[in-house]
CSV table of C-alpha atoms and ligand atoms in Angstrom, one decimal:
chain,number,residue,atom,x,y,z
F,1,MET,CA,123.8,73.5,87.5
F,2,LYS,CA,125.9,73.3,90.6
F,3,PHE,CA,124.2,72.1,93.9
F,4,GLN,CA,120.8,71.8,92.1
F,5,SER,CA,119.0,70.0,94.9
F,6,ALA,CA,120.1,72.5,97.5
F,7,ARG,CA,119.0,75.4,95.2
F,8,GLN,CA,115.7,73.7,94.8
F,9,GLN,CA,115.4,73.4,98.5
F,10,VAL,CA,116.0,77.1,98.9
F,11,VAL,CA,113.1,77.8,96.5
F,12,GLU,CA,110.8,75.4,98.4
F,13,MET,CA,111.7,76.9,101.8
F,14,SER,CA,111.2,80.5,100.5
F,15,VAL,CA,107.7,79.6,99.1
F,16,LEU,CA,106.8,77.9,102.5
F,17,LEU,CA,108.0,81.0,104.4
F,18,ALA,CA,106.1,83.3,102.0
F,19,ASP,CA,102.9,81.1,102.2
F,20,HIS,CA,102.9,81.5,106.0
F,21,GLY,CA,103.6,85.2,106.2
F,22,TYR,CA,107.3,85.0,107.3
F,23,PHE,CA,108.6,86.3,104.0
F,24,ALA,CA,106.6,89.2,102.7
F,25,ALA,CA,107.1,90.5,99.1
F,26,THR,CA,110.9,90.4,98.7
F,27,GLY,CA,111.6,90.8,102.4
F,28,GLY,CA,113.4,87.9,104.1
F,29,ASN,CA,116.2,85.7,102.9
F,30,LEU,CA,118.0,82.5,103.7
F,31,ALA,CA,121.1,80.4,103.3
F,32,LEU,CA,121.9,76.7,103.2
F,33,LYS,CA,125.4,75.4,103.8
F,34,VAL,CA,126.0,72.8,101.1
F,35,ASP,CA,129.6,71.7,102.1
F,36,ASP,CA,132.4,73.2,104.2
F,37,GLU,CA,133.2,75.8,101.6
F,38,HIS,CA,129.9,76.8,100.0
F,39,ILE,CA,126.5,78.3,100.8
F,40,VAL,CA,123.4,78.7,98.6
F,41,VAL,CA,121.5,81.9,99.2
F,42,THR,CA,118.3,83.6,98.0
F,43,PRO,CA,118.7,86.2,95.3
F,44,SER,CA,118.3,89.9,96.0
F,45,ALA,CA,114.9,91.7,95.4
F,46,MET,CA,113.2,88.6,94.0
F,47,ASP,CA,109.5,87.6,94.1
F,48,TYR,CA,109.8,84.2,95.8
F,49,TYR,CA,106.8,82.9,93.9
F,50,GLU,CA,108.7,83.6,90.6
F,51,MET,CA,112.0,82.1,91.8
F,52,THR,CA,113.5,79.0,90.3
F,53,ALA,CA,116.5,76.9,91.4
F,54,ALA,CA,118.7,78.7,88.8
F,55,ASP,CA,118.0,82.0,90.6
F,56,ALA,CA,119.5,80.8,93.9
F,57,CYS,CA,123.1,81.9,94.2
F,58,VAL,CA,126.0,79.6,95.1
F,59,LEU,CA,128.7,81.6,97.1
F,60,ARG,CA,132.0,80.7,98.6
F,61,LEU,CA,131.6,80.8,102.3
F,62,ARG,CA,135.0,82.5,103.1
F,63,ASP,CA,134.8,85.5,100.8
F,64,LEU,CA,131.3,85.4,99.3
F,65,ALA,CA,132.7,85.0,95.8
F,66,LYS,CA,129.8,83.9,93.5
F,67,ILE,CA,130.4,80.5,92.1
F,68,ASP,CA,127.1,80.0,90.2
F,69,GLY,CA,123.8,81.8,89.6
F,70,ASP,CA,123.0,84.7,87.3
F,71,ARG,CA,121.3,86.9,89.9
F,72,LYS,CA,122.7,89.2,92.6
F,73,PRO,CA,122.8,87.5,96.0
F,74,THR,CA,120.7,88.8,98.9
F,75,VAL,CA,122.3,91.8,100.6
F,76,GLU,CA,122.3,89.8,103.8
F,77,ALA,CA,124.6,87.0,102.4
F,78,GLY,CA,127.4,88.3,104.6
F,79,MET,CA,125.3,88.0,107.8
F,80,HIS,CA,124.3,84.4,106.9
F,81,ALA,CA,127.9,83.5,106.0
F,82,LYS,CA,129.1,84.9,109.3
F,83,LEU,CA,126.5,82.9,111.3
F,84,LEU,CA,127.1,79.7,109.5
F,85,SER,CA,130.9,80.1,109.8
F,86,ILE,CA,130.7,80.5,113.5
F,87,ARG,CA,128.0,77.9,114.0
F,88,THR,CA,129.7,75.1,112.2
F,89,ASP,CA,127.1,72.7,113.5
F,90,CYS,CA,124.3,74.5,111.6
F,91,ARG,CA,123.3,73.9,108.0
F,92,ALA,CA,120.6,76.5,107.6
F,93,SER,CA,120.1,80.2,108.4
F,94,ILE,CA,116.8,82.2,107.9
F,95,HIS,CA,116.4,86.0,108.2
F,96,THR,CA,112.8,87.4,108.4
F,97,HIS,CA,110.9,90.5,109.2
F,98,GLN,CA,108.2,88.4,110.7
F,99,PRO,CA,105.6,90.6,112.4
F,100,ILE,CA,105.6,89.8,116.1
F,101,ALA,CA,109.3,89.0,116.6
F,102,SER,CA,110.1,92.2,114.6
F,103,ALA,CA,107.8,94.2,116.9
F,104,CYS,CA,109.5,92.7,119.9
F,105,THR,CA,112.9,94.0,118.6
F,106,LEU,CA,111.7,97.6,119.4
F,107,LEU,CA,111.8,96.7,123.1
F,108,GLY,CA,115.5,95.9,122.9
F,109,LYS,CA,115.3,93.3,125.6
F,110,PRO,CA,116.4,89.6,125.5
F,111,VAL,CA,113.4,87.2,125.6
F,112,PRO,CA,113.7,84.2,128.0
F,113,VAL,CA,112.6,80.9,126.6
F,114,LEU,CA,110.7,78.9,129.1
F,115,ARG,CA,109.1,75.9,127.4
F,116,ALA,CA,111.3,72.8,127.0
F,117,GLU,CA,110.4,72.2,123.4
F,118,ASP,CA,111.2,75.8,122.5
F,119,ARG,CA,114.5,75.6,124.4
F,120,ALA,CA,115.5,72.6,122.3
F,121,LEU,CA,115.0,74.7,119.1
F,122,LEU,CA,115.9,78.2,120.2
F,123,GLY,CA,118.2,78.0,123.3
F,124,ASP,CA,117.6,79.4,126.7
F,125,GLU,CA,117.3,83.0,125.7
F,126,VAL,CA,116.8,85.0,122.5
F,127,ARG,CA,119.4,87.7,122.5
F,128,VAL,CA,119.2,91.2,121.0
F,129,VAL,CA,121.7,92.3,118.4
F,130,GLY,CA,122.3,96.1,118.5
F,131,TYR,CA,121.1,98.1,115.5
F,132,ALA,CA,123.2,98.4,112.4
F,133,PRO,CA,121.9,99.1,108.9
F,134,SER,CA,120.8,96.1,106.7
F,135,GLY,CA,123.3,94.4,104.5
F,136,THR,CA,126.4,95.9,106.3
F,137,SER,CA,129.4,94.2,107.7
F,138,TRP,CA,128.7,96.2,110.8
F,139,LEU,CA,125.5,94.2,111.3
F,140,SER,CA,127.3,90.9,110.6
F,141,SER,CA,130.0,91.8,113.2
F,142,LYS,CA,127.4,92.7,115.8
F,143,LEU,CA,125.6,89.4,115.2
F,144,ALA,CA,128.9,87.6,115.4
F,145,LYS,CA,129.6,89.0,118.9
F,146,ALA,CA,126.1,87.9,120.1
F,147,VAL,CA,126.3,84.3,118.8
F,148,LEU,CA,126.4,81.5,121.3
F,149,PRO,CA,126.9,77.8,120.7
F,150,ASP,CA,123.4,76.8,121.8
F,151,ALA,CA,121.4,79.9,120.9
F,152,ASN,CA,119.7,79.5,117.5
F,153,ALA,CA,117.5,82.7,117.4
F,154,TYR,CA,118.5,86.3,117.6
F,155,LEU,CA,116.5,89.6,117.4
F,156,LEU,CA,118.0,92.3,115.3
F,157,ARG,CA,117.2,95.7,116.9
F,158,THR,CA,114.4,97.6,115.0
F,159,HIS,CA,114.8,95.2,112.1
F,160,GLY,CA,113.8,91.5,112.3
F,161,ALA,CA,115.1,88.1,113.3
F,162,ILE,CA,117.6,85.5,112.3
F,163,CYS,CA,117.5,81.8,113.2
F,164,CYS,CA,119.8,78.9,112.5
F,165,GLY,CA,119.4,75.1,112.6
F,166,THR,CA,121.3,71.9,112.2
F,167,SER,CA,118.9,71.2,109.3
F,168,ALA,CA,116.6,73.3,107.1
F,169,GLU,CA,113.6,71.8,109.0
F,170,ARG,CA,115.0,72.8,112.4
F,171,ALA,CA,115.7,76.4,111.2
F,172,LEU,CA,112.1,76.6,109.9
F,173,ARG,CA,110.7,75.3,113.2
F,174,ALA,CA,112.9,77.8,115.1
F,175,ILE,CA,111.4,80.7,113.0
F,176,SER,CA,107.9,79.5,113.8
F,177,ALA,CA,108.6,78.9,117.5
F,178,LEU,CA,110.1,82.4,117.8
F,179,GLU,CA,107.0,84.0,116.5
F,180,ARG,CA,104.8,82.2,119.1
F,181,LEU,CA,107.3,82.9,121.9
F,182,THR,CA,107.4,86.6,121.2
F,183,LEU,CA,103.6,86.8,121.0
F,184,ASP,CA,103.4,85.2,124.5
F,185,TYR,CA,106.1,87.5,125.7
F,186,LEU,CA,104.3,90.7,124.5
F,187,ARG,CA,101.0,89.5,125.9
F,188,GLU,CA,102.5,89.0,129.3
F,189,ARG,CA,104.1,92.4,129.3
F,190,ILE,CA,100.8,94.0,128.4
F,191,THR,CA,99.0,92.1,131.2
F,192,ALA,CA,101.8,93.1,133.7
F,193,ARG,CA,101.5,96.7,132.8
F,194,ALA,CA,97.7,96.6,133.2
F,195,ALA,CA,98.2,95.4,136.8
F,196,GLN,CA,100.1,98.6,137.6
F,197,ALA,CA,97.8,101.0,135.7
F,198,SER,CA,94.9,103.2,136.8
F,199,PRO,CA,91.5,101.5,136.6
F,200,GLN,CA,90.6,103.1,133.3
F,201,GLN,CA,94.0,102.3,131.8
F,202,ALA,CA,93.8,98.8,133.2
F,203,ALA,CA,90.4,98.2,131.6
F,204,LEU,CA,91.8,99.5,128.2
F,205,GLN,CA,94.9,97.3,128.5
F,206,ARG,CA,92.8,94.2,129.5
F,207,LEU,CA,90.7,94.8,126.4
F,208,LEU,CA,93.8,95.1,124.2
F,209,ALA,CA,95.3,91.9,125.7
F,210,THR,CA,92.2,89.9,125.0
F,211,LEU,CA,91.9,91.1,121.4
F,212,ASP,CA,92.7,88.2,119.3
F,213,ALA,CA,96.2,88.9,118.1
F,214,GLN,CA,96.6,87.2,114.8
F,215,PRO,CA,99.8,85.4,114.8
F,216,ILE,CA,100.9,84.1,111.4
F,217,GLN,CA,100.3,80.5,110.9
F,218,GLU,CA,102.6,77.8,112.4
F,219,MET,CA,104.5,76.0,109.7
F,220,VAL,CA,104.1,72.3,109.3
F,221,VAL,CA,107.5,71.2,108.1
L,1,ZN,ZN1,116.1,92.4,106.9
Protein backbone atom coordinates (compact mmCIF):
# COMPACT_ATOMS: atom_id res chain seq x y z
CA MET A 1 0.00 0.00 0.00
CA LYS A 2 1.40 3.39 -1.01
CA PHE A 3 1.95 5.97 1.77
CA GLN A 4 0.66 3.59 4.44
CA SER A 5 1.75 5.64 7.45
CA ALA A 6 0.12 8.84 6.13
CA ARG A 7 -3.08 6.91 5.37
CA GLN A 8 -3.07 5.52 8.90
CA GLN A 9 -2.57 9.07 10.19
CA VAL A 10 -5.64 10.20 8.20
CA VAL A 11 -7.65 7.45 9.94
CA GLU A 12 -6.40 8.48 13.39
CA MET A 13 -7.08 12.17 12.79
CA SER A 14 -10.59 11.42 11.53
CA VAL A 15 -11.41 9.33 14.61
CA LEU A 16 -10.02 12.05 16.91
CA LEU A 17 -12.14 14.69 15.13
CA ALA A 18 -15.23 12.45 15.31
CA ASP A 19 -14.61 11.65 19.01
CA HIS A 20 -14.59 15.38 19.82
CA GLY A 21 -17.63 16.33 17.71
CA TYR A 22 -15.78 18.09 14.87
CA PHE A 23 -16.67 15.37 12.37
CA ALA A 24 -20.28 14.21 12.66
CA ALA A 25 -21.52 11.09 10.84
CA THR A 26 -19.84 11.33 7.43
CA GLY A 27 -19.54 15.15 7.57
CA GLY A 28 -16.07 16.67 7.48
CA ASN A 29 -12.98 15.62 5.57
CA LEU A 30 -9.24 16.19 5.53
CA ALA A 31 -6.07 15.97 3.48
CA LEU A 32 -2.39 15.39 4.23
CA LYS A 33 0.33 16.36 1.80
CA VAL A 34 2.74 13.43 1.65
CA ASP A 35 5.25 14.88 -0.83
CA ASP A 36 5.37 17.67 -3.43
CA GLU A 37 3.06 15.76 -5.78
CA HIS A 38 0.65 13.75 -3.64
CA ILE A 39 -2.05 14.16 -1.03
CA VAL A 40 -3.94 11.57 1.00
CA VAL A 41 -7.62 12.38 1.58
CA THR A 42 -10.56 10.88 3.42
CA PRO A 43 -12.98 8.84 1.30
CA SER A 44 -16.45 10.11 0.42
CA ALA A 45 -19.50 9.13 2.55
CA MET A 46 -17.58 6.91 4.96
CA ASP A 47 -18.30 6.21 8.61
CA TYR A 48 -14.97 7.29 10.12
CA TYR A 49 -15.21 4.64 12.83
CA GLU A 50 -15.29 1.96 10.11
CA MET A 51 -12.46 3.45 8.08
CA THR A 52 -9.09 1.73 7.59
CA ALA A 53 -5.84 2.99 6.05
CA ALA A 54 -6.75 1.22 2.77
CA ASP A 55 -9.91 3.37 2.52
CA ALA A 56 -7.91 6.63 2.44
CA CYS A 57 -7.28 7.81 -1.14
CA VAL A 58 -3.92 8.86 -2.55
CA LEU A 59 -4.37 11.60 -5.17
CA ARG A 60 -2.02 13.49 -7.43
CA LEU A 61 -2.02 17.08 -6.23
CA ARG A 62 -1.99 18.78 -9.62
CA ASP A 63 -5.01 17.04 -11.24
CA LEU A 64 -6.57 14.90 -8.47
CA ALA A 65 -5.89 11.68 -10.40
CA LYS A 66 -6.31 8.72 -8.04
CA ILE A 67 -3.04 6.92 -7.48
CA ASP A 68 -4.19 4.42 -4.84
CA GLY A 69 -7.28 3.50 -2.83
CA ASP A 70 -10.47 1.65 -3.78
CA ARG A 71 -12.93 4.24 -2.53
CA LYS A 72 -14.15 7.46 -4.04
CA PRO A 73 -12.31 10.47 -2.57
CA THR A 74 -14.13 13.17 -0.61
CA VAL A 75 -16.05 15.63 -2.80
CA GLU A 76 -13.95 18.38 -1.20
CA ALA A 77 -10.63 16.91 -2.44
CA GLY A 78 -10.35 19.83 -4.89
CA MET A 79 -10.73 22.39 -2.12
CA HIS A 80 -8.00 20.73 -0.01
CA ALA A 81 -5.73 20.41 -3.06
CA LYS A 82 -6.20 24.09 -3.86
CA LEU A 83 -5.40 25.18 -0.31
CA LEU A 84 -2.34 22.92 -0.03
CA SER A 85 -1.10 24.02 -3.48
CA ILE A 86 -1.23 27.68 -2.50
CA ARG A 87 0.03 27.19 1.05
CA THR A 88 3.13 25.23 0.18
CA ASP A 89 4.28 25.60 3.80
CA CYS A 90 1.32 23.53 5.02
CA ARG A 91 1.07 19.77 5.28
CA ALA A 92 -2.49 19.31 6.54
CA SER A 93 -5.91 20.70 5.74
CA ILE A 94 -9.14 19.93 7.65
CA HIS A 95 -12.71 20.85 6.66
CA THR A 96 -15.49 20.56 9.24
CA HIS A 97 -19.09 21.50 9.89
CA GLN A 98 -18.18 22.15 13.55
CA PRO A 99 -21.19 23.64 15.36
CA ILE A 100 -20.15 27.10 16.61
CA ALA A 101 -17.85 28.13 13.76
CA SER A 102 -20.49 26.95 11.27
CA ALA A 103 -23.14 29.04 13.05
CA CYS A 104 -20.77 32.00 12.83
CA THR A 105 -20.62 31.66 9.04
CA LEU A 106 -24.26 32.81 8.92
CA LEU A 107 -23.15 36.29 10.02
CA GLY A 108 -20.84 36.57 7.03
CA LYS A 109 -18.32 38.70 8.91
CA PRO A 110 -14.59 38.14 9.42
CA VAL A 111 -13.67 37.26 13.01
CA PRO A 112 -10.71 39.11 14.55
CA VAL A 113 -8.22 36.96 16.46
CA LEU A 114 -7.11 38.72 19.61
CA ARG A 115 -5.21 36.22 21.75
CA ALA A 116 -1.53 35.77 20.92
CA GLU A 117 -1.63 31.97 21.12
CA ASP A 118 -4.63 31.86 18.78
CA ARG A 119 -2.92 34.25 16.36
CA ALA A 120 0.05 31.91 16.15
CA LEU A 121 -2.30 29.13 15.04
CA LEU A 122 -4.98 30.98 13.07
CA GLY A 123 -3.53 34.29 11.92
CA ASP A 124 -4.79 37.80 12.73
CA GLU A 125 -8.26 37.35 11.30
CA VAL A 126 -10.54 34.53 10.15
CA ARG A 127 -11.81 35.52 6.71
CA VAL A 128 -15.17 34.56 5.22
CA VAL A 129 -15.27 32.79 1.87
CA GLY A 130 -18.45 33.66 -0.08
CA TYR A 131 -21.02 30.94 -0.64
CA ALA A 132 -20.63 28.34 -3.35
CA PRO A 133 -22.06 24.79 -3.31
CA SER A 134 -20.07 21.99 -1.63
CA GLY A 135 -17.66 20.05 -3.76
CA THR A 136 -17.56 22.55 -6.63
CA SER A 137 -14.55 24.16 -8.29
CA TRP A 138 -16.45 27.40 -7.72
CA LEU A 139 -16.01 26.94 -3.95
CA SER A 140 -12.30 26.06 -4.40
CA SER A 141 -11.74 29.21 -6.48
CA LYS A 142 -13.47 31.40 -3.93
CA LEU A 143 -11.30 29.92 -1.19
CA ALA A 144 -8.18 30.40 -3.33
CA LYS A 145 -8.97 34.13 -3.65
CA ALA A 146 -9.32 34.47 0.13
CA VAL A 147 -6.16 32.57 1.12
CA LEU A 148 -3.37 34.58 2.74
CA PRO A 149 0.15 33.41 3.61
CA ASP A 150 -0.35 33.70 7.38
CA ALA A 151 -4.07 32.95 7.74
CA ASN A 152 -4.73 29.32 8.59
CA ALA A 153 -8.51 29.34 9.22
CA TYR A 154 -11.39 30.31 6.92
CA LEU A 155 -15.17 30.36 7.37
CA LEU A 156 -17.15 29.06 4.39
CA ARG A 157 -20.38 31.07 4.18
CA THR A 158 -23.45 29.08 5.41
CA HIS A 159 -21.40 25.89 5.32
CA GLY A 160 -18.48 25.28 7.68
CA ALA A 161 -14.79 25.89 8.20
CA ILE A 162 -11.42 24.92 6.77
CA CYS A 163 -8.08 25.13 8.57
CA CYS A 164 -4.54 24.31 7.50
CA GLY A 165 -1.30 23.77 9.36
CA THR A 166 2.36 23.09 8.85
CA SER A 167 1.73 19.75 10.58
CA ALA A 168 -1.30 17.56 11.28
CA GLU A 169 -1.05 18.56 14.92
CA ARG A 170 -1.15 22.29 14.16
CA ALA A 171 -4.13 21.88 11.82
CA LEU A 172 -5.98 19.98 14.57
CA ARG A 173 -5.11 22.68 17.09
CA ALA A 174 -6.33 25.36 14.67
CA ILE A 175 -9.72 23.61 14.33
CA SER A 176 -10.05 23.51 18.11
CA ALA A 177 -8.91 27.14 18.58
CA LEU A 178 -11.39 28.30 15.91
CA GLU A 179 -14.33 26.75 17.78
CA ARG A 180 -13.35 28.49 21.02
CA LEU A 181 -12.71 31.79 19.22
CA THR A 182 -16.10 31.78 17.48
CA LEU A 183 -17.86 30.90 20.74
CA ASP A 184 -16.28 33.95 22.42
CA TYR A 185 -17.13 36.09 19.40
CA LEU A 186 -20.81 35.10 19.38
CA ARG A 187 -21.08 35.61 23.15
CA GLU A 188 -19.62 39.12 22.83
CA ARG A 189 -22.05 40.01 20.06
CA ILE A 190 -25.03 38.83 22.15
CA THR A 191 -23.82 40.89 25.12
CA ALA A 192 -23.28 43.97 22.93
CA ARG A 193 -26.80 43.69 21.51
CA ALA A 194 -28.23 43.33 25.01
CA ALA A 195 -26.68 46.69 25.93
CA GLN A 196 -28.69 48.39 23.18
CA ALA A 197 -32.00 46.56 23.71
CA SER A 198 -35.12 47.46 25.70
CA PRO A 199 -35.08 46.35 29.40
CA GLN A 200 -37.16 43.24 28.65
CA GLN A 201 -35.09 42.27 25.61
CA ALA A 202 -31.91 43.00 27.56
CA ALA A 203 -32.99 40.71 30.39
CA LEU A 204 -33.77 37.95 27.91
CA GLN A 205 -30.48 38.37 26.09
CA ARG A 206 -28.52 38.42 29.36
CA LEU A 207 -30.18 35.14 30.23
CA LEU A 208 -29.28 33.70 26.83
CA ALA A 209 -25.69 34.87 27.15
CA THR A 210 -25.26 33.21 30.54
CA LEU A 211 -26.76 29.91 29.45
CA ASP A 212 -23.97 27.48 29.35
CA ALA A 213 -23.20 27.12 25.68
CA GLN A 214 -21.79 23.67 25.25
CA PRO A 215 -18.72 23.98 23.10
CA ILE A 216 -17.42 20.72 21.84
CA GLN A 217 -14.40 19.47 23.70
CA GLU A 218 -10.97 20.83 23.09
CA MET A 219 -8.73 18.29 21.50
CA VAL A 220 -5.54 17.21 23.20
CA VAL A 221 -3.19 16.41 20.35
ZN1 LIG B 1 -18.68 20.63 3.97
